[in-house]
mmCIF file of C-alpha atoms in Angstrom:
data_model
loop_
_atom_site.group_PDB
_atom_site.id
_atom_site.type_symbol
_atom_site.label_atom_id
_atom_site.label_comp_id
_atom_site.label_asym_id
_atom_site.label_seq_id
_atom_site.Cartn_x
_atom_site.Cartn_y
_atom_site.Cartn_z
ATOM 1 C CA UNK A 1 -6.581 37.081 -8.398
ATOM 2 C CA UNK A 2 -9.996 35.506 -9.304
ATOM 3 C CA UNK A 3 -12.214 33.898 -7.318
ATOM 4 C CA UNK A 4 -11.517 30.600 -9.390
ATOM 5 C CA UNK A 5 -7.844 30.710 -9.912
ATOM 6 C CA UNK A 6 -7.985 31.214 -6.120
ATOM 7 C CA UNK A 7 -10.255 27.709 -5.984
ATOM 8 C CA UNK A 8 -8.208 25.889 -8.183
ATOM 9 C CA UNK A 9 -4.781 27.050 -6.595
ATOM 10 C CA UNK A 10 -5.790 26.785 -2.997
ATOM 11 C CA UNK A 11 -8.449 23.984 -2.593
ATOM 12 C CA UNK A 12 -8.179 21.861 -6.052
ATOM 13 C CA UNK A 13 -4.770 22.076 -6.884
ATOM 14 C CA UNK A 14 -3.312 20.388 -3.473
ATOM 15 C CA UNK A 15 -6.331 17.815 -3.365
ATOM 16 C CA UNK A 16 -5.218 16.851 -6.712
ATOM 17 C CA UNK A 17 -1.479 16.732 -6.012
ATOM 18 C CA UNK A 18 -2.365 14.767 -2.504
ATOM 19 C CA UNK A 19 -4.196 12.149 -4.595
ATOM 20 C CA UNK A 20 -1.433 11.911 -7.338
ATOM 21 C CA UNK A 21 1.105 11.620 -4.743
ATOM 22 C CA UNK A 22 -0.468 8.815 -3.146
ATOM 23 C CA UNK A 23 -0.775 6.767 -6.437
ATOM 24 C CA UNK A 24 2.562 8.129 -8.003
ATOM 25 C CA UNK A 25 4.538 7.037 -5.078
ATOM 26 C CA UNK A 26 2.111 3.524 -4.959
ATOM 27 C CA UNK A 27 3.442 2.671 -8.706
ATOM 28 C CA UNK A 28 7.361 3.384 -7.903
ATOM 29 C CA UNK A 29 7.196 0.997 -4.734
ATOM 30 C CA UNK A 30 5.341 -1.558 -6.807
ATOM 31 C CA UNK A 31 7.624 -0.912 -9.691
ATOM 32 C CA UNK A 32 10.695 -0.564 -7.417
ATOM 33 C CA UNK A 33 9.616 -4.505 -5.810
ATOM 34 C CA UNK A 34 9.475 -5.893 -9.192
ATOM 35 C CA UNK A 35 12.936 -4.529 -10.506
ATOM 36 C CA UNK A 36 14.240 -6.221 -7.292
ATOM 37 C CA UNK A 37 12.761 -9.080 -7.447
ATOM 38 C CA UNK A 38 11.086 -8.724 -3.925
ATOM 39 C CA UNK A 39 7.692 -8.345 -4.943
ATOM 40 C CA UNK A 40 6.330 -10.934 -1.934
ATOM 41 C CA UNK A 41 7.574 -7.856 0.331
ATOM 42 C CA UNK A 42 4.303 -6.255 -0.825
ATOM 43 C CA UNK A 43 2.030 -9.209 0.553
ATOM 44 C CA UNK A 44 3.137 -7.959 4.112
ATOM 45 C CA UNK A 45 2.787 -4.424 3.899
ATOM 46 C CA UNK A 46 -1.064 -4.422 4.384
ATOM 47 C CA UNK A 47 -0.011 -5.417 7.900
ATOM 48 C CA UNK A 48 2.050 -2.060 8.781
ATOM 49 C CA UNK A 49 -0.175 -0.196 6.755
ATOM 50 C CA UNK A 50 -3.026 -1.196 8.708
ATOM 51 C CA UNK A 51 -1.291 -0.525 11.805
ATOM 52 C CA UNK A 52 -0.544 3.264 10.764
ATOM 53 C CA UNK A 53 -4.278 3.670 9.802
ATOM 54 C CA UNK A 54 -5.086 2.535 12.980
ATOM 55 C CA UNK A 55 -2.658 4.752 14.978
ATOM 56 C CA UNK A 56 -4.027 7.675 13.067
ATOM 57 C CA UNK A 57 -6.921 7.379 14.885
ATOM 58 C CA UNK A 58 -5.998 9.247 17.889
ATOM 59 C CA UNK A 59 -6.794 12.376 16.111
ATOM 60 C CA UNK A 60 -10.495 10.495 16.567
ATOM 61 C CA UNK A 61 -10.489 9.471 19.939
ATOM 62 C CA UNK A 62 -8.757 13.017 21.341
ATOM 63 C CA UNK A 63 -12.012 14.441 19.433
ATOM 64 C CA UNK A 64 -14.099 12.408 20.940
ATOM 65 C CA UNK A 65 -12.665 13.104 24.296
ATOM 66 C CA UNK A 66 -11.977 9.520 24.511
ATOM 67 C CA UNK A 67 -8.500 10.681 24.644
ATOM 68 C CA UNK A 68 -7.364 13.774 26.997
ATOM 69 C CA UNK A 69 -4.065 14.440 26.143
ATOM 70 C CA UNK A 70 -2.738 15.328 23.172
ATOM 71 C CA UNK A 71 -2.611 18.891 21.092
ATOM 72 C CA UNK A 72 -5.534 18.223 18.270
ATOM 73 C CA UNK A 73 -3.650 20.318 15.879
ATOM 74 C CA UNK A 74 -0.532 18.011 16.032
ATOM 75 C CA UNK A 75 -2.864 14.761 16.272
ATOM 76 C CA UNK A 76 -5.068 16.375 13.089
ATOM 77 C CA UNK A 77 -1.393 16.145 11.613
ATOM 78 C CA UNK A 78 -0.098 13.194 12.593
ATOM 79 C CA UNK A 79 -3.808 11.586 11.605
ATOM 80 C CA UNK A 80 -3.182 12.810 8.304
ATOM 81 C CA UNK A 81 0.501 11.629 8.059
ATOM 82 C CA UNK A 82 0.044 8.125 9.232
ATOM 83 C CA UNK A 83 -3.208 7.711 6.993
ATOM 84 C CA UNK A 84 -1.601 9.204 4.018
ATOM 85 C CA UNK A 85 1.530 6.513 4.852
ATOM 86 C CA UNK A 86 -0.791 3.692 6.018
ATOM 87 C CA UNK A 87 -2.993 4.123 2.949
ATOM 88 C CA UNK A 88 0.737 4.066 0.585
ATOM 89 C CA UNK A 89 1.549 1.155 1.968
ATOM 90 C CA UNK A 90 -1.891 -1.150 1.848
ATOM 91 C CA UNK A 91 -2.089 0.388 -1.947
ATOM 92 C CA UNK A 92 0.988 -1.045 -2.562
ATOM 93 C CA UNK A 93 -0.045 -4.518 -0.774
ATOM 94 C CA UNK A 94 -2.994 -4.459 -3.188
ATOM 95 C CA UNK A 95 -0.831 -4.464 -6.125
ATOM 96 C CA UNK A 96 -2.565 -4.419 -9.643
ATOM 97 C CA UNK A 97 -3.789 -8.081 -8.614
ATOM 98 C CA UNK A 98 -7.674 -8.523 -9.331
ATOM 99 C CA UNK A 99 -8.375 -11.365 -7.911
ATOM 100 C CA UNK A 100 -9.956 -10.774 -4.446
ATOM 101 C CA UNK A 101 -13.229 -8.789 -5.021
ATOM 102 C CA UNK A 102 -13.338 -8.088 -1.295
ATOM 103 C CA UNK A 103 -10.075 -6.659 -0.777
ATOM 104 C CA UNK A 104 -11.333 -4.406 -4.033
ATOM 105 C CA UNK A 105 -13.997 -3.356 -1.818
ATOM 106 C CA UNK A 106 -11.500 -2.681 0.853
ATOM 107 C CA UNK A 107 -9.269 -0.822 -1.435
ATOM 108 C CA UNK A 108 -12.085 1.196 -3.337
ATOM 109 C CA UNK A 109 -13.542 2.399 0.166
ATOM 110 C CA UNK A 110 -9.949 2.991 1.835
ATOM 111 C CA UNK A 111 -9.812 5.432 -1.534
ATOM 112 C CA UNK A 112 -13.019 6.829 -0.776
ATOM 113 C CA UNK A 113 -12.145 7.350 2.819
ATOM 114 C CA UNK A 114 -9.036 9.320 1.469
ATOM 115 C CA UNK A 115 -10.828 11.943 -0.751
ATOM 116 C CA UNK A 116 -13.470 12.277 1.892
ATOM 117 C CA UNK A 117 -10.725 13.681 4.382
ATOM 118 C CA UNK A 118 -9.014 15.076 2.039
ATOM 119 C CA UNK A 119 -12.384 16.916 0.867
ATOM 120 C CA UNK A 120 -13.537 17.722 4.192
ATOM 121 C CA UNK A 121 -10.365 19.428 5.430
ATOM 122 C CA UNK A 122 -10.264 21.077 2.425
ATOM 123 C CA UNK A 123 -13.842 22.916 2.678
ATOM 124 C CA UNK A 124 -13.723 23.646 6.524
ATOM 125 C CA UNK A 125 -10.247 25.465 5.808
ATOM 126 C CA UNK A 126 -12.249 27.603 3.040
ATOM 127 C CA UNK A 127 -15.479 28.087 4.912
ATOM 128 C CA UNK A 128 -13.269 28.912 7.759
ATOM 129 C CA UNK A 129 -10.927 31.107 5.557
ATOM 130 C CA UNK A 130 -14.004 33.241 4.037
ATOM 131 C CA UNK A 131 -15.252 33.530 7.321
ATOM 132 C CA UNK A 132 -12.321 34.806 9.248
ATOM 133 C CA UNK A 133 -12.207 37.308 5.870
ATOM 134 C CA UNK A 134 -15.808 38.866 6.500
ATOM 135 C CA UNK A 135 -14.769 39.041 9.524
ATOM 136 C CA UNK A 136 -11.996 41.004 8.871
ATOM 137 C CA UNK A 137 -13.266 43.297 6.306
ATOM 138 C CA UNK A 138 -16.371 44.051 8.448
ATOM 139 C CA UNK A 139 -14.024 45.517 11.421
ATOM 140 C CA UNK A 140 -11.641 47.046 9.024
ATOM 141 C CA UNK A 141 -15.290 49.151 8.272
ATOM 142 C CA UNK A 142 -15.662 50.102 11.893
ATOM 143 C CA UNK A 143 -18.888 48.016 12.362
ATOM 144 C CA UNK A 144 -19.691 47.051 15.981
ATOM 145 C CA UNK A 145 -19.284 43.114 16.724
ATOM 146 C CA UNK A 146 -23.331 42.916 16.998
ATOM 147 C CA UNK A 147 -23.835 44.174 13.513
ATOM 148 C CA UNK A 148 -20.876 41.866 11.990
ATOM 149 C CA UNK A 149 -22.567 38.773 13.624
ATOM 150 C CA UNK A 150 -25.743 39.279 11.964
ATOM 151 C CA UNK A 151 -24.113 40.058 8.120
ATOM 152 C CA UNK A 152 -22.237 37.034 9.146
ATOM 153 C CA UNK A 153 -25.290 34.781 10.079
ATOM 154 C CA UNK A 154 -25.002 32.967 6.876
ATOM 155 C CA UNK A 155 -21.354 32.261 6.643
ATOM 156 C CA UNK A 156 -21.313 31.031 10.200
ATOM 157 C CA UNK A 157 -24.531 28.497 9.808
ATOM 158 C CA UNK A 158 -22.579 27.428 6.496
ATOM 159 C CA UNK A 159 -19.375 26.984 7.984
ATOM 160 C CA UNK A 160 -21.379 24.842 11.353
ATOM 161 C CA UNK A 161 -22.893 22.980 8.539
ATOM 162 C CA UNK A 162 -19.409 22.363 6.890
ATOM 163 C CA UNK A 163 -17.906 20.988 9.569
ATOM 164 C CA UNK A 164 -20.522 18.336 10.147
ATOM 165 C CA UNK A 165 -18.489 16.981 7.097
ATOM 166 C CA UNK A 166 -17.771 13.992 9.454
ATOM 167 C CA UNK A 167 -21.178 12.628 9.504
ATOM 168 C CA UNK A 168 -20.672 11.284 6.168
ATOM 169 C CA UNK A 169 -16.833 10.781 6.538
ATOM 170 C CA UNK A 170 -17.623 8.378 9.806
ATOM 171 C CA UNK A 171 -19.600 6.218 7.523
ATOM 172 C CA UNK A 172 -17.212 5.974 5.001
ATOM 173 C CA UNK A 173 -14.518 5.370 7.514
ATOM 174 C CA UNK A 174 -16.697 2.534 9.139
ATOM 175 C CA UNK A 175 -17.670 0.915 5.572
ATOM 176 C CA UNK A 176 -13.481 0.863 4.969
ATOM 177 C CA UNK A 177 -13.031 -0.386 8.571
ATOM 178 C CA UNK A 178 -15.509 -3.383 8.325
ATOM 179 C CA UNK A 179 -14.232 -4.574 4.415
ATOM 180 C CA UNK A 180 -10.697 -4.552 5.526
ATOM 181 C CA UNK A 181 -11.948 -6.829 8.564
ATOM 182 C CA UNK A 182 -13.829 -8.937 6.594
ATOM 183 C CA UNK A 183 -10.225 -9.340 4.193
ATOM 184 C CA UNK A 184 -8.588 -9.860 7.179
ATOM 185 C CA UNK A 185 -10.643 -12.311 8.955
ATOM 186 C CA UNK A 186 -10.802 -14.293 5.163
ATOM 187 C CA UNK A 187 -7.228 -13.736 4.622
ATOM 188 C CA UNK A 188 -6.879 -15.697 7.897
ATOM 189 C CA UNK A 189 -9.429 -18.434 6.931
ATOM 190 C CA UNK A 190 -8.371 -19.101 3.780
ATOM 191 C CA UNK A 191 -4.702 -18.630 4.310
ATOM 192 C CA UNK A 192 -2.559 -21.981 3.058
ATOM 193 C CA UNK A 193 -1.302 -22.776 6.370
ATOM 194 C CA UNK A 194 1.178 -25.976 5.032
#
């Protein structure tokens, strides 16, 4: 298979479908809450959905060593779960309402924080993938570990530099964290408490 059809299948293809999941499944709760008649369920929804972005974080804090238990490949899961679910359910608190620019912002960088996971995971698993095949086909030649370290010097300082992804992600992440705060904290302020 080509190089590209291998790109598009592997990499492209599932960030796509990830995405269109997210805002598929968004429009049939939304749509589902009108038919019923229930649409102030929505208005409460940001609160469990923040809650599940927040528990995702674990994933963080056993990375950080902030956390010591805890197998990172089931919290790198389980971040990606309750994100995915925490991010369906404060999409579908937003609603197609436009009248809050700052939850906007909130929403537009929760988005943003989405496709930057989504895009990191996505690259380290091919640098790591292209890597691991060098490897591979380097041993399968019968060279000596020395000599497939140094016609793998490139691929390895790429794939170091790929997974530094999360110096922009934690940016992102923060820039998300501190506009939902700041709809939170106004939400509370401004809140008709009659």
């Amino acid at each position: 298979m080509p190089l590209q059809a291998q790109l598009l299948r592997n990499e492209v293809l599932p960030f796509g479908l990830y995405m269109v999941a997210l805002l598929m499944s968004t429009l049939a709760i939304d749509a589902a809450l009108h038919l019923l008649n229930i649409v102030w369920i929505g208005r409460w929804l940001g609160i469990p959905g923040v809650l599940l972005i927040l528990g995702s974080f674990g994933y963080s804090m056993r990375k950080r060593k902030w956390l010591r238990s805890g197998n990172p490949a089931t919290l790198l899961r389980w971040h990606e779960g309750l994100a995915w679910l925490g991010s369906l359910l404060v999409l579908v608190h937003a609603g197609i309402h436009f009248n809050a620019i700052l939850a906007w912002l909130a929403v537009a960088a929760m988005l943003i924080n989405v496709g930057s996971g989504l895009t990191g995971k996505y690259l380290i698993a091919r640098s790591r993938r292209r890597l691991d095949e060098a490897r591979l086909r380097m041993r399968d030649q019968g060279l000596s570990a020395d000599e497939s370290a140094d016609r793998t010097y490139w691929d390895t300082l790429t794939f170091d530099a790929v997974k530094k992804w999360r110096v922009i992600h934690f940016p992102i992440t923060l820039a998300f964290g501190v506009l939902g705060l700041a709809h939170i904290i106004a939400t509370f302020l401004f809140w008709g408490w009659k």
